[in-house]
Short mmCIF file of C-alpha atoms in Angstrom, two decimals:
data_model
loop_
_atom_site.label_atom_id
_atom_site.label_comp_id
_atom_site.label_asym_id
_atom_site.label_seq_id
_atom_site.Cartn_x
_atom_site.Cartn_y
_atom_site.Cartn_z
CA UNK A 18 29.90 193.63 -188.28
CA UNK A 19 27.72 195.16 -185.75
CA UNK A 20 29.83 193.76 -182.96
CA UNK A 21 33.06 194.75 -184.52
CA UNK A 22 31.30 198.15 -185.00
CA UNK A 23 30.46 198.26 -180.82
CA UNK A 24 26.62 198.72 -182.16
CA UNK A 25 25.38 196.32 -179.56
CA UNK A 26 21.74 196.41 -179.71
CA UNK A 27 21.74 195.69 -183.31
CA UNK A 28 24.47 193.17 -183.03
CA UNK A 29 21.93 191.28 -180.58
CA UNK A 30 19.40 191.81 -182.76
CA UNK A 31 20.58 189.64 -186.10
CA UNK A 32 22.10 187.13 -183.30
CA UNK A 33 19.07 186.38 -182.08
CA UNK A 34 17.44 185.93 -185.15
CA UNK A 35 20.40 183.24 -185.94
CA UNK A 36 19.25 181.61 -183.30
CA UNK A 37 15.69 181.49 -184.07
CA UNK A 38 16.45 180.00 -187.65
CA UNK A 39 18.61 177.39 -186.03
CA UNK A 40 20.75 177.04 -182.95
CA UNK A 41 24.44 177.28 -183.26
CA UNK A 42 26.49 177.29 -179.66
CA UNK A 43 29.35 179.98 -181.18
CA UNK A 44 26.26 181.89 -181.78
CA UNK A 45 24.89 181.60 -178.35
CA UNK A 46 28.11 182.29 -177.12
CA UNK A 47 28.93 185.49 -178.84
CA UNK A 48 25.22 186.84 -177.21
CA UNK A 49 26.46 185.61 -174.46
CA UNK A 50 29.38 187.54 -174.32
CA UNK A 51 27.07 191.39 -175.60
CA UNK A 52 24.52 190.31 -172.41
CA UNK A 53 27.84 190.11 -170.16
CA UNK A 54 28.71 193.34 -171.56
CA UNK A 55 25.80 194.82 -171.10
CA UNK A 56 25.96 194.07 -167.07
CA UNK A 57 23.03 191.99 -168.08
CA UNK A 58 24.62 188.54 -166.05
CA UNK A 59 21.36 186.59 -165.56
CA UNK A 60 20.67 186.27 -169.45
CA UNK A 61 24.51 185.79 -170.07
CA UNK A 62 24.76 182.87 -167.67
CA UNK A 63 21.66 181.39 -169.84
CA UNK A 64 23.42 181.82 -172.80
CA UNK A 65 26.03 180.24 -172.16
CA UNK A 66 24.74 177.38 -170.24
CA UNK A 67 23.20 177.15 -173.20
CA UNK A 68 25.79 177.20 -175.79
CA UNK A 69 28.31 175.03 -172.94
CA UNK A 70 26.10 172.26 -173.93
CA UNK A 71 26.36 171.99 -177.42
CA UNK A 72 30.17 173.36 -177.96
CA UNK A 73 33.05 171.67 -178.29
CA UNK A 74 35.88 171.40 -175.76
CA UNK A 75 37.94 174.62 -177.08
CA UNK A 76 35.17 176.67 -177.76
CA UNK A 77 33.71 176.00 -174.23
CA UNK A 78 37.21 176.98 -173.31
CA UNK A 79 36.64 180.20 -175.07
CA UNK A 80 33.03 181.08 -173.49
CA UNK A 81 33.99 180.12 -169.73
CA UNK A 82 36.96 182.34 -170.12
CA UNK A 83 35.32 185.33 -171.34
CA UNK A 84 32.89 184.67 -168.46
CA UNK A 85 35.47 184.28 -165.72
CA UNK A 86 37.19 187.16 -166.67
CA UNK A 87 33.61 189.27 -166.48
CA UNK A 88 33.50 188.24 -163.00
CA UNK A 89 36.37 188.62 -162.13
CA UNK A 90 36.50 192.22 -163.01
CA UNK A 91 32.54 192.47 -161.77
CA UNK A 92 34.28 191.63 -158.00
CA UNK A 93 32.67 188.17 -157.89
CA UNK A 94 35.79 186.07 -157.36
CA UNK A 95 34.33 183.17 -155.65
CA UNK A 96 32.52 182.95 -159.19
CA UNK A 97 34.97 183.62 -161.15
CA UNK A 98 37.37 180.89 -159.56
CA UNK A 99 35.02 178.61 -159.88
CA UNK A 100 34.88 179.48 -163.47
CA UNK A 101 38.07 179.56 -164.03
CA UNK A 102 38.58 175.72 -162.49
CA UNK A 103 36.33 175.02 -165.08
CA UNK A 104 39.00 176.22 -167.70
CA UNK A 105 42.00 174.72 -165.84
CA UNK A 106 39.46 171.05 -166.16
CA UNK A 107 38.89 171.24 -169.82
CA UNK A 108 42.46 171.92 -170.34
CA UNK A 109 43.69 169.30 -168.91
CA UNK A 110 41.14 167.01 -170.01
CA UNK A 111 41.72 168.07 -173.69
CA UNK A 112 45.49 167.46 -172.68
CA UNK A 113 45.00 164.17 -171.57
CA UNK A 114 42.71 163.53 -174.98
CA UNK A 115 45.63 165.02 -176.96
CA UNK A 116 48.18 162.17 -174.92
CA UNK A 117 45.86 159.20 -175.29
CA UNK A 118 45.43 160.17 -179.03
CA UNK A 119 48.97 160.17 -179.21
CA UNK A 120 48.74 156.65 -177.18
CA UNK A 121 46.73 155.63 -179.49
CA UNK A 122 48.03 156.24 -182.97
CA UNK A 123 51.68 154.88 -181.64
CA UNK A 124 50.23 151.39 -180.12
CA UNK A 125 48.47 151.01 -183.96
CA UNK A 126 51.29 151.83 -185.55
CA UNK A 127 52.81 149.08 -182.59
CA UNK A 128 50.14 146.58 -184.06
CA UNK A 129 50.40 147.29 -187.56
CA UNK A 130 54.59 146.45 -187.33
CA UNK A 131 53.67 143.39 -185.26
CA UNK A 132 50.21 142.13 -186.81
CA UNK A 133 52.86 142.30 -190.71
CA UNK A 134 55.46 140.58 -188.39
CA UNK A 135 53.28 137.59 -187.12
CA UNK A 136 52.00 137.64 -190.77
CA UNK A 137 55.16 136.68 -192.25
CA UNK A 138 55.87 134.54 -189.16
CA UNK A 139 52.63 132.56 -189.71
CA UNK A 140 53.51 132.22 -193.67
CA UNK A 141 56.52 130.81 -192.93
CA UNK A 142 55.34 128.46 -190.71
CA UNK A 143 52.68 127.06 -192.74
CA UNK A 144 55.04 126.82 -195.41
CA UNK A 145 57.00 124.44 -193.22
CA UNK A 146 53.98 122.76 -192.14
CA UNK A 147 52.78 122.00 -195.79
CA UNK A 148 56.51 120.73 -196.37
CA UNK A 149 56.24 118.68 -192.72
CA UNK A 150 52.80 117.38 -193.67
CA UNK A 151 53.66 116.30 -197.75
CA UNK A 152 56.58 114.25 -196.30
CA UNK A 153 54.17 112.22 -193.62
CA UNK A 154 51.56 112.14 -196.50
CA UNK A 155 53.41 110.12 -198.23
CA UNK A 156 54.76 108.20 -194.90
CA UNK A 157 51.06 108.09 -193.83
CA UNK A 158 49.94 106.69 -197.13
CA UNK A 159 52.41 104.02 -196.74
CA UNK A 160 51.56 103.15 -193.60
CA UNK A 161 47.73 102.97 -194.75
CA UNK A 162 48.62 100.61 -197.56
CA UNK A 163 50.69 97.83 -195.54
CA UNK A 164 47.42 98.08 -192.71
CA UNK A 165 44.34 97.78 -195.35
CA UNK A 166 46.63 94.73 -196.03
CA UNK A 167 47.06 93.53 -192.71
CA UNK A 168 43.17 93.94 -191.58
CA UNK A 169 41.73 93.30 -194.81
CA UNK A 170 42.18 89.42 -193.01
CA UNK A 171 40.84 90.57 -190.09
CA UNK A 172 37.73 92.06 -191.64
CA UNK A 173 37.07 88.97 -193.49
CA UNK A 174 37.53 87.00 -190.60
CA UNK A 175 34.85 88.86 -188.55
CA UNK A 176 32.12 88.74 -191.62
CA UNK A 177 32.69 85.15 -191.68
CA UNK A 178 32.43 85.20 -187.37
CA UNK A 179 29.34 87.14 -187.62
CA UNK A 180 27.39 85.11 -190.49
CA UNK A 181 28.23 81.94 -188.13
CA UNK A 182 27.08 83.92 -184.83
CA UNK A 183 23.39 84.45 -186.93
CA UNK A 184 23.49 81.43 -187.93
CA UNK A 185 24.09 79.93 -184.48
CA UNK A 186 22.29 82.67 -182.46
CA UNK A 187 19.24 84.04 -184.46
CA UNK A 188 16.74 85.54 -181.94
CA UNK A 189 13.29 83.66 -181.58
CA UNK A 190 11.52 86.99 -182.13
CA UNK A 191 12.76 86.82 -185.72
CA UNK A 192 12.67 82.98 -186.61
CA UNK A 193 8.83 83.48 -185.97
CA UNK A 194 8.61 86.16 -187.39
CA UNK A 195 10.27 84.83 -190.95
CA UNK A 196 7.66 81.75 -190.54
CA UNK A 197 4.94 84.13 -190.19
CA UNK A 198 5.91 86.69 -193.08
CA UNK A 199 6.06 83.27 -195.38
CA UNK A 200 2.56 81.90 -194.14
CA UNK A 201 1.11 85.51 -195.08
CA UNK A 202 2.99 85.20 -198.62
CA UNK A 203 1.43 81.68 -199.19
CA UNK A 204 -2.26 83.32 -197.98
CA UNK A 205 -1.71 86.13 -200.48
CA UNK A 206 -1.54 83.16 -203.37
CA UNK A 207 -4.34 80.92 -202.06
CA UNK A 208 -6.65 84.25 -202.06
CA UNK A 209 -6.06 84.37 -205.55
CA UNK A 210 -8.91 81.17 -205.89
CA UNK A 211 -10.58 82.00 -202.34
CA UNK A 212 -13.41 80.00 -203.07
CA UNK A 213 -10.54 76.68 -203.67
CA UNK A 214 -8.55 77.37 -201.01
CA UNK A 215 -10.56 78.60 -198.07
CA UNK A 216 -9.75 75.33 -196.20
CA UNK A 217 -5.95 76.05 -196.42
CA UNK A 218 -6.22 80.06 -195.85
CA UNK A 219 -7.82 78.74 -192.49
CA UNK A 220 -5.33 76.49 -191.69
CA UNK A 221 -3.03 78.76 -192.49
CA UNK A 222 -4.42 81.56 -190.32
CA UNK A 223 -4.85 79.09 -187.59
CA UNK A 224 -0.88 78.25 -187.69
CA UNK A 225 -0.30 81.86 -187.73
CA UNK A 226 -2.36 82.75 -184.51
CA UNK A 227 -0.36 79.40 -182.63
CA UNK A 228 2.36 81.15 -183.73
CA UNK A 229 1.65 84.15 -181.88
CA UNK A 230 0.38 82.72 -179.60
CA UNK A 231 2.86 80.44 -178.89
CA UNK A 232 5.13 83.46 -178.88
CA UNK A 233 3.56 85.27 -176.74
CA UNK A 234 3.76 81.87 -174.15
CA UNK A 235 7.35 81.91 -174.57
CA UNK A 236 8.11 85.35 -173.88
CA UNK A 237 5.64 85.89 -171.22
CA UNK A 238 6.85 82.57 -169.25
CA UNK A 239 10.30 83.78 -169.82
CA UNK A 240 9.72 87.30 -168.62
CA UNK A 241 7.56 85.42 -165.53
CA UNK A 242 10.91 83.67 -164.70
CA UNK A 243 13.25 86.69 -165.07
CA UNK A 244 10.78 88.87 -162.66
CA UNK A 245 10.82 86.19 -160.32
CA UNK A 246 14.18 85.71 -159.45
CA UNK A 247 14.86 89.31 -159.51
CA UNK A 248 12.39 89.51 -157.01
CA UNK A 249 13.84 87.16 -155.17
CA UNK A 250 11.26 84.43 -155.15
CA UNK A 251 11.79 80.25 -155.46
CA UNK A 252 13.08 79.33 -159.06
CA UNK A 253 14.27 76.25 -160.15
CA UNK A 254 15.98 75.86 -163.76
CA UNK A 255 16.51 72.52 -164.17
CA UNK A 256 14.08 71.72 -166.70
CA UNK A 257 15.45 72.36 -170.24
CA UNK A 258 12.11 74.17 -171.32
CA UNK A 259 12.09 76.06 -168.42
CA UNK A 260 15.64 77.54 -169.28
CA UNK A 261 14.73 78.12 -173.02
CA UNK A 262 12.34 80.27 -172.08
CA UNK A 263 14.50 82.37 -169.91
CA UNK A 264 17.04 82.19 -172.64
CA UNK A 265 14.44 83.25 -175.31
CA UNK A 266 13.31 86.38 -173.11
CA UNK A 267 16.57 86.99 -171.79
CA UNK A 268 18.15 87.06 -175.67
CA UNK A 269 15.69 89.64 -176.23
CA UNK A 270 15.89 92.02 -173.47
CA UNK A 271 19.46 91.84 -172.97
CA UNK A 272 20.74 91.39 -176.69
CA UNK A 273 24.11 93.51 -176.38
CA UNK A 274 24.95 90.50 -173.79
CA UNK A 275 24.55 87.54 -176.13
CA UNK A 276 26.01 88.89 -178.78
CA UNK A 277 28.94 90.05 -176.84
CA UNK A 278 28.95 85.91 -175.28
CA UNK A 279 28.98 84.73 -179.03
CA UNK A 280 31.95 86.87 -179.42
CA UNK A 281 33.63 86.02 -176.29
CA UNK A 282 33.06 82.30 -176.60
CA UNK A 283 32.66 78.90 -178.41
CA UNK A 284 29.50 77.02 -178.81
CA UNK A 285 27.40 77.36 -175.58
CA UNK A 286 24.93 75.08 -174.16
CA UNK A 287 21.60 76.15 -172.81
CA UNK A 288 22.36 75.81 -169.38
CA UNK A 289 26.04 77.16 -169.79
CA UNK A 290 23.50 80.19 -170.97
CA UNK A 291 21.24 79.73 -168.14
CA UNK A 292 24.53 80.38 -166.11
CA UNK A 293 25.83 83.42 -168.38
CA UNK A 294 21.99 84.66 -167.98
CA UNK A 295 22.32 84.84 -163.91
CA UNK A 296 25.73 85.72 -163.30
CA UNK A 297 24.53 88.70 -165.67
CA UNK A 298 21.65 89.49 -163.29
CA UNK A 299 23.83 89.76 -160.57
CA UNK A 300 22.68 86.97 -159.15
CA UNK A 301 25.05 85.31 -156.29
CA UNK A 302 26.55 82.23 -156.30
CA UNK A 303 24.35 80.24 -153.61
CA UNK A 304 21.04 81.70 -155.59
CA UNK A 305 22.37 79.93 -158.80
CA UNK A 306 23.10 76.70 -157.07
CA UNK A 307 19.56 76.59 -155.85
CA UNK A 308 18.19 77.80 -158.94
CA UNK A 309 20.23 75.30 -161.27
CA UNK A 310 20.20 72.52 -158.50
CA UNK A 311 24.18 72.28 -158.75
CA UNK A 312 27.45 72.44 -156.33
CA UNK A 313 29.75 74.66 -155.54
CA UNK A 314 32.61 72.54 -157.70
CA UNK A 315 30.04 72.43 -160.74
CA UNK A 316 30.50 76.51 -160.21
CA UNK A 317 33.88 76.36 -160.14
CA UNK A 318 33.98 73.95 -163.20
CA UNK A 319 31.31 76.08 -165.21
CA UNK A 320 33.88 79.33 -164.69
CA UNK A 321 37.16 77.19 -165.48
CA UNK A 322 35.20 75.75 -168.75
CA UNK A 323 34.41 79.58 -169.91
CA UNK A 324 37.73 80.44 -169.34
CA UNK A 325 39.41 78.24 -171.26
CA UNK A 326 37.25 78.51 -173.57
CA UNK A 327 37.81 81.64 -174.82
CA UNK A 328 37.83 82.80 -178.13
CA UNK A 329 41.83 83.64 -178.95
CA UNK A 330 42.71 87.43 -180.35
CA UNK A 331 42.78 85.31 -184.03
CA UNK A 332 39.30 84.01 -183.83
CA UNK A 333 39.72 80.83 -183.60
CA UNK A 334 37.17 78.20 -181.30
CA UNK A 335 38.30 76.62 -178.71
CA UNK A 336 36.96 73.42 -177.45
CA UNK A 337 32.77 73.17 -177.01
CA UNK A 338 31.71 73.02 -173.77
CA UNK A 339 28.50 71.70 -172.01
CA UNK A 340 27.12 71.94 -168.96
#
């Protein structure tokens, strides 16, 4: 009222107390504009850097405009140019707000019409897809029927391949192992009557550590062998406990071989093994005839027996072989 009035002083007054209760930028502006005219320009310029901070693009529109045109009529026009670029920036920036805005609310309206249009797109397809995917269901099912038919052979075939592969190939670590899990059963009832049967629990503990012990001979002469001709050193196999104990360690260390041999092929000898066992190794072909003590045409045979020998695609054995 005081400003509307021209009553300056007091108009200043109740601003400022405004401002002291809390800050408000049209209410820094509006000081700013009594200090400007006043003549007072340092306190104006604080003002309205002041208020410039805090306002919002139009109103800061407002304040630099009412400040350019002070100093423009004060005779500072390098001032009030720069000023008045100040406007001219805001404008345009507020301008280019007012065209992105308008950017804006057209490319959602853009993505709402196509987002509802891919909708309906996407239930369509799926409702062609459910339709596609009932009819193979039922193809599918079909075709599942006639093949749990076909391999339901084929699965019986390989349960009855695989009891006669444990049968024919159980490792040594577990053959000992079952005799020593049934001595420790048959300990269990002699400690029943201790005082009876300490005699037999003896005896029995005695046969377990041979066990063990013989075990441990096996495997250790078998591992001795292995490490030797890897390294290279003289080896001959011709002795048939010499090669079971290769086979024993080897059936152990390499057990995804043998079973793979059982699958691949009939009955197999110990030194057909033996020969399996170092062409596994890597070893070359005049290192095995030293080691085995055999000829080049007993190679050749040995190869031309595995061949032919062969398990067929049905499962059926060939012909044994020996070596």
């Amino acid at each position: 009222m005081y400003l509307r009035h021209g009553d300056l002083d007091s108009a200043k007054l109740y601003l400022t107390q405004s401002l002291n209760i809390k800050w408000r930028h049209n209410t820094a502006a509006a000081l700013s504009d009594i200090y400007l005219r006043e003549g007072n320009l340092a306190e104006a310029t604080n003002m309205h850097d002041k208020a410039l901070k805090t306002a919002n693009p139009e109103l800061k529109i407002d304040i630099l405009t009412v400040y350019a045109d002070f100093l423009a009529k004060s005779g500072n026009n390098q001032k009030a140019h720069e000023t008045y670029t100040q406007v001219i920036q805001i404008s345009d920036s507020l301008r280019s707000a007012e065209k992105e805005n308008t950017i804006v609310e057209l490319q959602m309206k853009y993505d709402k019409t196509e987002a509802e249009h891919r909708r309906e797109t996407a239930e369509m397809r799926l409702w062609i897809i459910l339709s596609l995917s009932l009819a193979g269901l039922f193809g599918f099912i079909s075709a599942i029927m006639i093949l749990i038919r076909y391999y339901k052979r084929i699965i019986k075939r390989m349960k009855r391949l695989t009891k006669k592969i444990r049968r024919e190939y159980v490792s040594v670590l577990e053959e000992k192992q079952e005799q020593m899990d049934k001595i420790s059963e048959t300990i269990k009832e002699l400690e029943n009557d201790r005082s009876k049967n300490e005699k037999a629990i003896q005896k029995l503990h005695k046969k377990m550590a041979d066990i063990k012990q013989n075990l441990c001979m096996r495997l250790g002469r078998g591992r001795s062998i292995y490490n030797s001709i890897k390294d290279g050193k003289e080896v001959f196999l011709k002795k048939n406990d010499e090669r079971s104990y290769l086979i024993d360690y080897y059936s152990i260390r390499e057990y995804k071989s043998f079973y793979r041999w059982s699958m691949k092929y009939t009955k197999l000898t110990s030194g057909m093994l033996v020969f399996l066992i170092l062409s596994d190794m890597g070893i070359d072909d005049d290192r095995i005839k030293e080691i085995l003590g055999i000829s080049d045409a007993t190679i050749r045979a040995n190869r031309s027996k595995l061949k032919k020998q062969e398990k067929d695609d049905t499962g059926e054995d060939g012909e044994e072989i020996g070596l």
